[in-house]
mmCIF file of C-alpha atoms in Angstrom:
data_model
loop_
_atom_site.group_PDB
_atom_site.id
_atom_site.type_symbol
_atom_site.label_atom_id
_atom_site.label_comp_id
_atom_site.label_asym_id
_atom_site.label_seq_id
_atom_site.Cartn_x
_atom_site.Cartn_y
_atom_site.Cartn_z
ATOM 1 C CA MET T 1 -23.066 -15.513 45.974
ATOM 2 C CA ARG T 2 -21.142 -12.349 46.331
ATOM 3 C CA GLY T 3 -19.157 -11.031 43.286
ATOM 4 C CA GLY T 4 -21.560 -12.795 40.765
ATOM 5 C CA LEU T 5 -19.984 -13.965 37.661
ATOM 6 C CA TYR T 6 -16.461 -13.013 38.936
ATOM 7 C CA THR T 7 -17.021 -15.367 41.937
ATOM 8 C CA GLN T 8 -18.498 -17.954 39.881
ATOM 9 C CA PHE T 9 -15.476 -17.743 37.455
ATOM 10 C CA GLY T 10 -13.068 -18.079 40.447
ATOM 11 C CA ILE T 11 -14.945 -21.266 41.493
ATOM 12 C CA PHE T 12 -14.499 -22.976 38.200
ATOM 13 C CA VAL T 13 -11.108 -21.989 36.938
ATOM 14 C CA GLY T 14 -9.213 -20.685 39.951
ATOM 15 C CA GLU T 15 -8.256 -17.428 41.950
ATOM 16 C CA ARG T 16 -5.733 -16.195 39.453
ATOM 17 C CA TRP T 17 -7.971 -16.560 36.481
ATOM 18 C CA SER T 18 -10.704 -14.828 38.266
ATOM 19 C CA GLY T 19 -8.370 -11.985 38.985
ATOM 20 C CA TYR T 20 -7.678 -11.684 35.005
ATOM 21 C CA TYR T 21 -11.397 -11.695 34.526
ATOM 22 C CA GLY T 22 -11.770 -8.949 37.110
ATOM 23 C CA ILE T 23 -9.241 -6.676 35.035
ATOM 24 C CA ILE T 24 -11.233 -7.277 31.781
ATOM 25 C CA TYR T 25 -14.562 -6.709 33.782
ATOM 26 C CA ILE T 26 -13.372 -3.277 34.989
ATOM 27 C CA VAL T 27 -12.218 -2.354 31.168
ATOM 28 C CA THR T 28 -15.504 -3.526 29.613
ATOM 29 C CA LYS T 29 -17.647 -1.483 32.124
ATOM 30 C CA MET T 30 -15.945 1.749 30.986
ATOM 31 C CA THR T 31 -18.443 1.211 27.749
ATOM 32 C CA LEU T 32 -21.390 2.200 30.020
ATOM 33 C CA ALA T 33 -20.830 5.684 28.989
ATOM 34 C CA MET T 34 -21.952 4.751 25.573
ATOM 35 C CA TYR T 35 -25.290 4.237 26.710
ATOM 36 C CA SER T 36 -25.644 7.655 28.061
ATOM 37 C CA LEU T 37 -24.230 9.117 24.815
ATOM 38 C CA SER T 38 -26.739 7.121 22.736
ATOM 39 C CA PHE T 39 -29.770 8.217 24.932
ATOM 40 C CA ALA T 40 -28.634 11.624 24.349
ATOM 41 C CA GLN T 41 -28.714 11.289 20.638
ATOM 42 C CA TYR T 42 -32.434 10.143 20.763
ATOM 43 C CA PHE T 43 -33.354 13.052 23.266
ATOM 44 C CA ILE T 44 -31.679 15.531 20.813
ATOM 45 C CA ALA T 45 -33.727 14.122 18.040
ATOM 46 C CA LEU T 46 -36.792 14.956 20.069
ATOM 47 C CA VAL T 47 -35.384 18.240 21.467
ATOM 48 C CA PRO T 48 -33.131 19.656 18.715
ATOM 49 C CA GLY T 49 -30.445 21.968 20.177
ATOM 50 C CA ALA T 50 -30.044 20.363 23.517
ATOM 51 C CA PRO T 51 -26.476 19.880 24.588
ATOM 52 C CA GLU T 52 -25.605 16.242 23.992
ATOM 53 C CA LYS T 53 -22.773 15.809 26.393
ATOM 54 C CA ALA T 54 -24.740 17.548 29.187
ATOM 55 C CA VAL T 55 -27.734 15.443 28.748
ATOM 56 C CA ALA T 56 -25.374 12.294 28.640
ATOM 57 C CA LEU T 57 -23.929 13.522 31.958
ATOM 58 C CA GLY T 58 -27.327 14.005 33.393
ATOM 59 C CA VAL T 59 -28.582 10.699 32.539
ATOM 60 C CA ALA T 60 -25.607 8.904 33.925
ATOM 61 C CA THR T 61 -25.585 10.867 37.132
ATOM 62 C CA PHE T 62 -29.373 10.184 37.655
ATOM 63 C CA PHE T 63 -28.882 6.415 37.616
ATOM 64 C CA ILE T 64 -25.696 6.601 39.528
ATOM 65 C CA GLY T 65 -27.664 8.387 42.172
ATOM 66 C CA LEU T 66 -30.403 5.792 41.989
ATOM 67 C CA ALA T 67 -27.862 2.909 42.689
ATOM 68 C CA PHE T 68 -26.243 4.975 45.512
ATOM 69 C CA PHE T 69 -29.607 4.997 47.300
ATOM 70 C CA GLY T 70 -30.058 1.305 47.259
ATOM 71 C CA VAL T 71 -31.648 -1.514 45.342
ATOM 72 C CA ASP T 72 -35.239 -0.977 46.354
ATOM 73 C CA LEU T 73 -35.523 2.544 44.825
ATOM 74 C CA ALA T 74 -33.415 1.481 41.611
ATOM 75 C CA ALA T 75 -35.783 -1.577 41.348
ATOM 76 C CA LYS T 76 -39.083 0.414 41.537
ATOM 77 C CA VAL T 77 -37.832 2.947 38.910
ATOM 78 C CA GLN T 78 -36.664 0.059 36.575
ATOM 79 C CA ASN T 79 -40.061 -1.903 36.877
ATOM 80 C CA LEU T 80 -41.863 1.233 35.775
ATOM 81 C CA LEU T 81 -39.421 1.675 32.752
ATOM 82 C CA VAL T 82 -39.662 -1.931 31.804
ATOM 83 C CA ILE T 83 -43.433 -1.848 31.817
ATOM 84 C CA ALA T 84 -43.289 1.145 29.460
ATOM 85 C CA LEU T 85 -40.402 -0.336 27.272
ATOM 86 C CA ILE T 86 -42.561 -3.556 26.955
ATOM 87 C CA ALA T 87 -45.672 -1.581 25.975
ATOM 88 C CA ALA T 88 -43.722 0.175 23.230
ATOM 89 C CA LEU T 89 -42.268 -2.758 21.786
ATOM 90 C CA VAL T 90 -45.837 -4.465 21.823
ATOM 91 C CA VAL T 91 -47.318 -1.531 20.208
ATOM 92 C CA PHE T 92 -44.688 -1.685 17.454
ATOM 93 C CA ALA T 93 -45.500 -5.280 16.640
ATOM 94 C CA VAL T 94 -49.061 -4.588 16.848
ATOM 95 C CA PHE T 95 -49.448 -1.568 14.669
ATOM 96 C CA GLY T 96 -46.452 -2.950 12.171
ATOM 97 C CA PHE T 97 -47.629 -6.534 11.586
ATOM 98 C CA PRO T 98 -50.658 -5.869 9.221
ATOM 99 C CA TYR T 99 -47.745 -4.126 6.977
ATOM 100 C CA VAL T 100 -45.755 -7.280 6.616
ATOM 101 C CA ASP T 101 -46.242 -9.387 3.453
ATOM 102 C CA LEU T 102 -45.823 -12.854 4.997
ATOM 103 C CA GLY T 103 -45.770 -14.503 1.584
ATOM 104 C CA ASN T 104 -42.814 -12.339 0.536
ATOM 105 C CA TYR T 105 -41.406 -12.610 4.157
ATOM 106 C CA PHE T 106 -41.024 -16.434 3.920
ATOM 107 C CA SER T 107 -40.088 -16.328 0.164
ATOM 108 C CA ASN T 108 -36.466 -16.464 -0.893
ATOM 109 C CA ALA T 109 -37.107 -14.779 -4.251
ATOM 110 C CA ASP T 110 -34.721 -11.943 -3.362
ATOM 111 C CA GLY T 111 -31.863 -14.303 -2.524
ATOM 112 C CA MET T 112 -31.305 -12.661 0.717
ATOM 113 C CA PHE T 113 -31.911 -15.840 2.880
ATOM 114 C CA LEU T 114 -28.610 -16.434 4.472
ATOM 115 C CA SER T 115 -26.894 -14.136 1.948
ATOM 116 C CA ASP T 116 -23.702 -13.924 4.093
ATOM 117 C CA GLY T 117 -23.661 -17.815 4.527
ATOM 118 C CA ILE T 118 -22.892 -19.540 7.862
ATOM 119 C CA GLY T 119 -20.598 -16.777 8.996
ATOM 120 C CA GLY T 120 -23.444 -14.234 8.818
ATOM 121 C CA PHE T 121 -25.759 -16.563 10.577
ATOM 122 C CA LEU T 122 -23.282 -17.139 13.344
ATOM 123 C CA THR T 123 -22.869 -13.267 13.671
ATOM 124 C CA ALA T 124 -26.798 -12.791 14.158
ATOM 125 C CA VAL T 125 -26.562 -15.739 16.876
ATOM 126 C CA ALA T 126 -23.880 -13.822 18.613
ATOM 127 C CA TYR T 127 -25.985 -10.367 18.389
ATOM 128 C CA LEU T 128 -29.126 -12.208 19.689
ATOM 129 C CA GLY T 129 -27.023 -13.765 22.482
ATOM 130 C CA PHE T 130 -25.782 -10.389 23.531
ATOM 131 C CA ALA T 131 -29.404 -8.968 23.534
ATOM 132 C CA THR T 132 -30.729 -11.711 25.670
ATOM 133 C CA GLY T 133 -27.739 -12.183 27.953
ATOM 134 C CA GLY T 134 -28.904 -9.452 30.088
ATOM 135 C CA ALA T 135 -30.648 -11.867 32.139
ATOM 136 C CA THR T 136 -27.690 -13.015 33.713
ATOM 137 C CA VAL T 137 -26.874 -9.596 35.222
ATOM 138 C CA ILE T 138 -29.142 -10.763 38.172
ATOM 139 C CA LEU T 139 -26.343 -12.947 39.189
ATOM 140 C CA ASP T 140 -24.162 -10.053 40.221
ATOM 141 C CA SER T 141 -26.954 -8.920 42.742
ATOM 142 C CA SER T 142 -27.641 -12.385 44.024
ATOM 143 C CA ALA T 143 -26.113 -11.749 47.486
ATOM 144 C CA GLU T 144 -28.951 -9.118 47.792
ATOM 145 C CA CYS T 145 -31.898 -11.313 46.856
ATOM 146 C CA LYS T 146 -34.235 -12.637 49.317
ATOM 147 C CA ASN T 147 -34.280 -16.141 47.998
ATOM 148 C CA PRO T 148 -31.736 -16.292 45.416
ATOM 149 C CA THR T 149 -31.539 -20.038 44.666
ATOM 150 C CA LYS T 150 -35.286 -19.910 43.642
ATOM 151 C CA ASP T 151 -35.721 -16.467 42.336
ATOM 152 C CA ILE T 152 -32.728 -16.144 40.170
ATOM 153 C CA PRO T 153 -33.369 -19.271 37.835
ATOM 154 C CA PHE T 154 -37.056 -18.349 37.642
ATOM 155 C CA VAL T 155 -35.919 -14.634 36.327
ATOM 156 C CA ILE T 156 -33.373 -15.999 34.062
ATOM 157 C CA VAL T 157 -35.620 -18.342 32.389
ATOM 158 C CA VAL T 158 -38.747 -16.194 32.170
ATOM 159 C CA SER T 159 -36.986 -13.109 31.116
ATOM 160 C CA THR T 160 -35.073 -15.051 28.348
ATOM 161 C CA CYS T 161 -38.031 -16.651 26.851
ATOM 162 C CA GLY T 162 -40.059 -13.579 27.085
ATOM 163 C CA VAL T 163 -37.567 -11.398 25.597
ATOM 164 C CA ALA T 164 -37.068 -14.063 22.629
ATOM 165 C CA LEU T 165 -40.706 -14.125 21.977
ATOM 166 C CA LEU T 166 -41.025 -10.422 21.938
ATOM 167 C CA TYR T 167 -37.869 -9.923 19.889
ATOM 168 C CA GLY T 168 -39.247 -12.293 17.401
ATOM 169 C CA LEU T 169 -42.330 -10.301 16.708
ATOM 170 C CA VAL T 170 -40.359 -6.948 16.625
ATOM 171 C CA ALA T 171 -37.884 -8.673 14.143
ATOM 172 C CA THR T 172 -40.706 -9.877 11.937
ATOM 173 C CA VAL T 173 -41.960 -6.365 11.566
ATOM 174 C CA ALA T 174 -38.458 -4.559 11.387
ATOM 175 C CA SER T 175 -37.389 -6.809 8.574
ATOM 176 C CA GLY T 176 -40.767 -7.589 6.885
ATOM 177 C CA VAL T 177 -42.128 -4.035 6.116
ATOM 178 C CA LEU T 178 -39.444 -2.847 3.834
ATOM 179 C CA PRO T 179 -37.120 -4.609 1.606
ATOM 180 C CA VAL T 180 -34.085 -6.227 3.502
ATOM 181 C CA PRO T 181 -31.444 -4.204 1.839
ATOM 182 C CA GLU T 182 -33.180 -0.953 3.031
ATOM 183 C CA VAL T 183 -33.398 -2.028 6.759
ATOM 184 C CA ALA T 184 -30.213 -3.948 7.163
ATOM 185 C CA ASN T 185 -28.054 -2.123 9.784
ATOM 186 C CA GLN T 186 -30.743 0.509 10.314
ATOM 187 C CA PRO T 187 -32.514 1.423 13.537
ATOM 188 C CA LEU T 188 -36.167 0.379 14.330
ATOM 189 C CA THR T 189 -37.098 3.976 13.895
ATOM 190 C CA LEU T 190 -36.864 3.708 10.199
ATOM 191 C CA VAL T 191 -39.815 1.234 10.062
ATOM 192 C CA ALA T 192 -41.637 2.820 13.071
ATOM 193 C CA ASN T 193 -41.839 5.956 11.162
ATOM 194 C CA ILE T 194 -43.735 4.068 8.485
ATOM 195 C CA VAL T 195 -46.001 2.068 10.690
ATOM 196 C CA LEU T 196 -46.855 4.347 13.544
ATOM 197 C CA PRO T 197 -48.755 7.405 13.636
ATOM 198 C CA GLY T 198 -47.145 10.784 14.822
ATOM 199 C CA PRO T 199 -48.010 10.669 18.676
ATOM 200 C CA VAL T 200 -47.564 6.664 18.759
ATOM 201 C CA TYR T 201 -44.041 7.271 16.991
ATOM 202 C CA ILE T 202 -42.897 9.751 19.613
ATOM 203 C CA PHE T 203 -44.088 7.353 22.291
ATOM 204 C CA PHE T 204 -42.086 4.544 20.589
ATOM 205 C CA ILE T 205 -39.115 6.593 20.464
ATOM 206 C CA VAL T 206 -39.119 7.587 24.179
ATOM 207 C CA CYS T 207 -40.457 4.464 25.745
ATOM 208 C CA GLY T 208 -38.944 1.836 23.161
ATOM 209 C CA ALA T 209 -35.449 3.379 22.210
ATOM 210 C CA MET T 210 -34.630 5.783 25.131
ATOM 211 C CA PHE T 211 -36.241 3.528 27.896
ATOM 212 C CA ALA T 212 -34.266 0.484 26.442
ATOM 213 C CA LEU T 213 -30.935 2.314 26.931
ATOM 214 C CA ALA T 214 -32.136 3.690 30.436
ATOM 215 C CA THR T 215 -33.203 0.314 31.708
ATOM 216 C CA THR T 216 -29.871 -1.152 30.548
ATOM 217 C CA LEU T 217 -27.932 1.508 32.243
ATOM 218 C CA ASN T 218 -29.856 1.608 35.459
ATOM 219 C CA SER T 219 -29.323 -2.350 35.880
ATOM 220 C CA GLN T 220 -25.791 -1.935 35.004
ATOM 221 C CA MET T 221 -25.230 0.891 37.616
ATOM 222 C CA LEU T 222 -26.863 -1.375 40.027
ATOM 223 C CA SER T 223 -25.106 -4.557 39.417
ATOM 224 C CA ALA T 224 -21.337 -3.442 38.287
ATOM 225 C CA PRO T 225 -20.210 -2.549 41.662
ATOM 226 C CA LYS T 226 -20.865 -5.942 43.179
ATOM 227 C CA PRO T 227 -18.087 -8.061 41.309
ATOM 228 C CA LEU T 228 -15.871 -4.865 41.964
ATOM 229 C CA MET T 229 -16.695 -5.024 45.513
ATOM 230 C CA GLN T 230 -15.618 -8.875 45.775
ATOM 231 C CA ILE T 231 -12.379 -7.882 43.679
ATOM 232 C CA CYS T 232 -11.279 -5.489 46.500
ATOM 233 C CA GLU T 233 -12.074 -8.013 48.948
ATOM 234 C CA ASP T 234 -9.702 -10.490 47.218
ATOM 235 C CA GLY T 235 -7.167 -8.031 47.174
ATOM 236 C CA TRP T 236 -6.923 -7.139 43.554
ATOM 237 C CA LEU T 237 -7.808 -3.763 44.346
ATOM 238 C CA PRO T 238 -7.508 -1.428 47.673
ATOM 239 C CA LYS T 239 -10.288 -2.871 50.158
ATOM 240 C CA SER T 240 -10.950 0.847 50.732
ATOM 241 C CA PHE T 241 -12.797 0.880 47.488
ATOM 242 C CA ALA T 242 -15.137 -1.585 48.793
ATOM 243 C CA GLN T 243 -16.645 0.360 51.905
ATOM 244 C CA PHE T 244 -20.275 0.783 52.208
ATOM 245 C CA SER T 245 -22.152 3.958 52.177
ATOM 246 C CA ARG T 246 -24.832 4.815 54.826
ATOM 247 C CA TYR T 247 -27.185 3.361 52.420
ATOM 248 C CA LYS T 248 -25.348 0.038 52.434
ATOM 249 C CA THR T 249 -24.231 0.749 48.725
ATOM 250 C CA HIS T 250 -21.009 1.157 47.210
#
């Protein structure tokens, strides 16, 4: 399905509303720069004195270049990054789980269970939905899949279930090692610095934190142009914006 979610939106609610969605889509994709900036912040933590903006620009340029040369190369790089990312999260869970006091973890003696009520619970649901919603990004690249009707549903189900399981283990360690007030709204690096030895901690920062941003940036650079191409084809933007490069990319 060319256009991914944009086309899907048009099928269900009509062409005009899909155009409105297209405008919102363009605005939201401007936030992709935040992934590069966040990557640069982690990089500077490991390499003090490195120019933050130059690092962010270099990372963004690298993944734009990958997307320019086609889905095959970007997919190979993505596979390597994801393997390293999963390994880092598993290491965090394995090293950290012995530090979790399960008796205290499942106790409400501190009164922190649902401390913000239903509103806080729904906010947590929204955060988790955002974190696991990346599985639907594959829809934007469905036109380039060899067997989309079979592969895309499989990818969505397996990746969502796998991420939910892994996130559950990571969240247990992240919230069960230190008191909740100390870890609330804090990055995983706070707990990781306690449960991981020095070299493993660096591995976690690079492959866990930095590669999480890198994989998101790579997938977005690959998938983001697909709806834009269809938006151009439908006349919401100049059709010249949808021209192919010699690598059959946009």
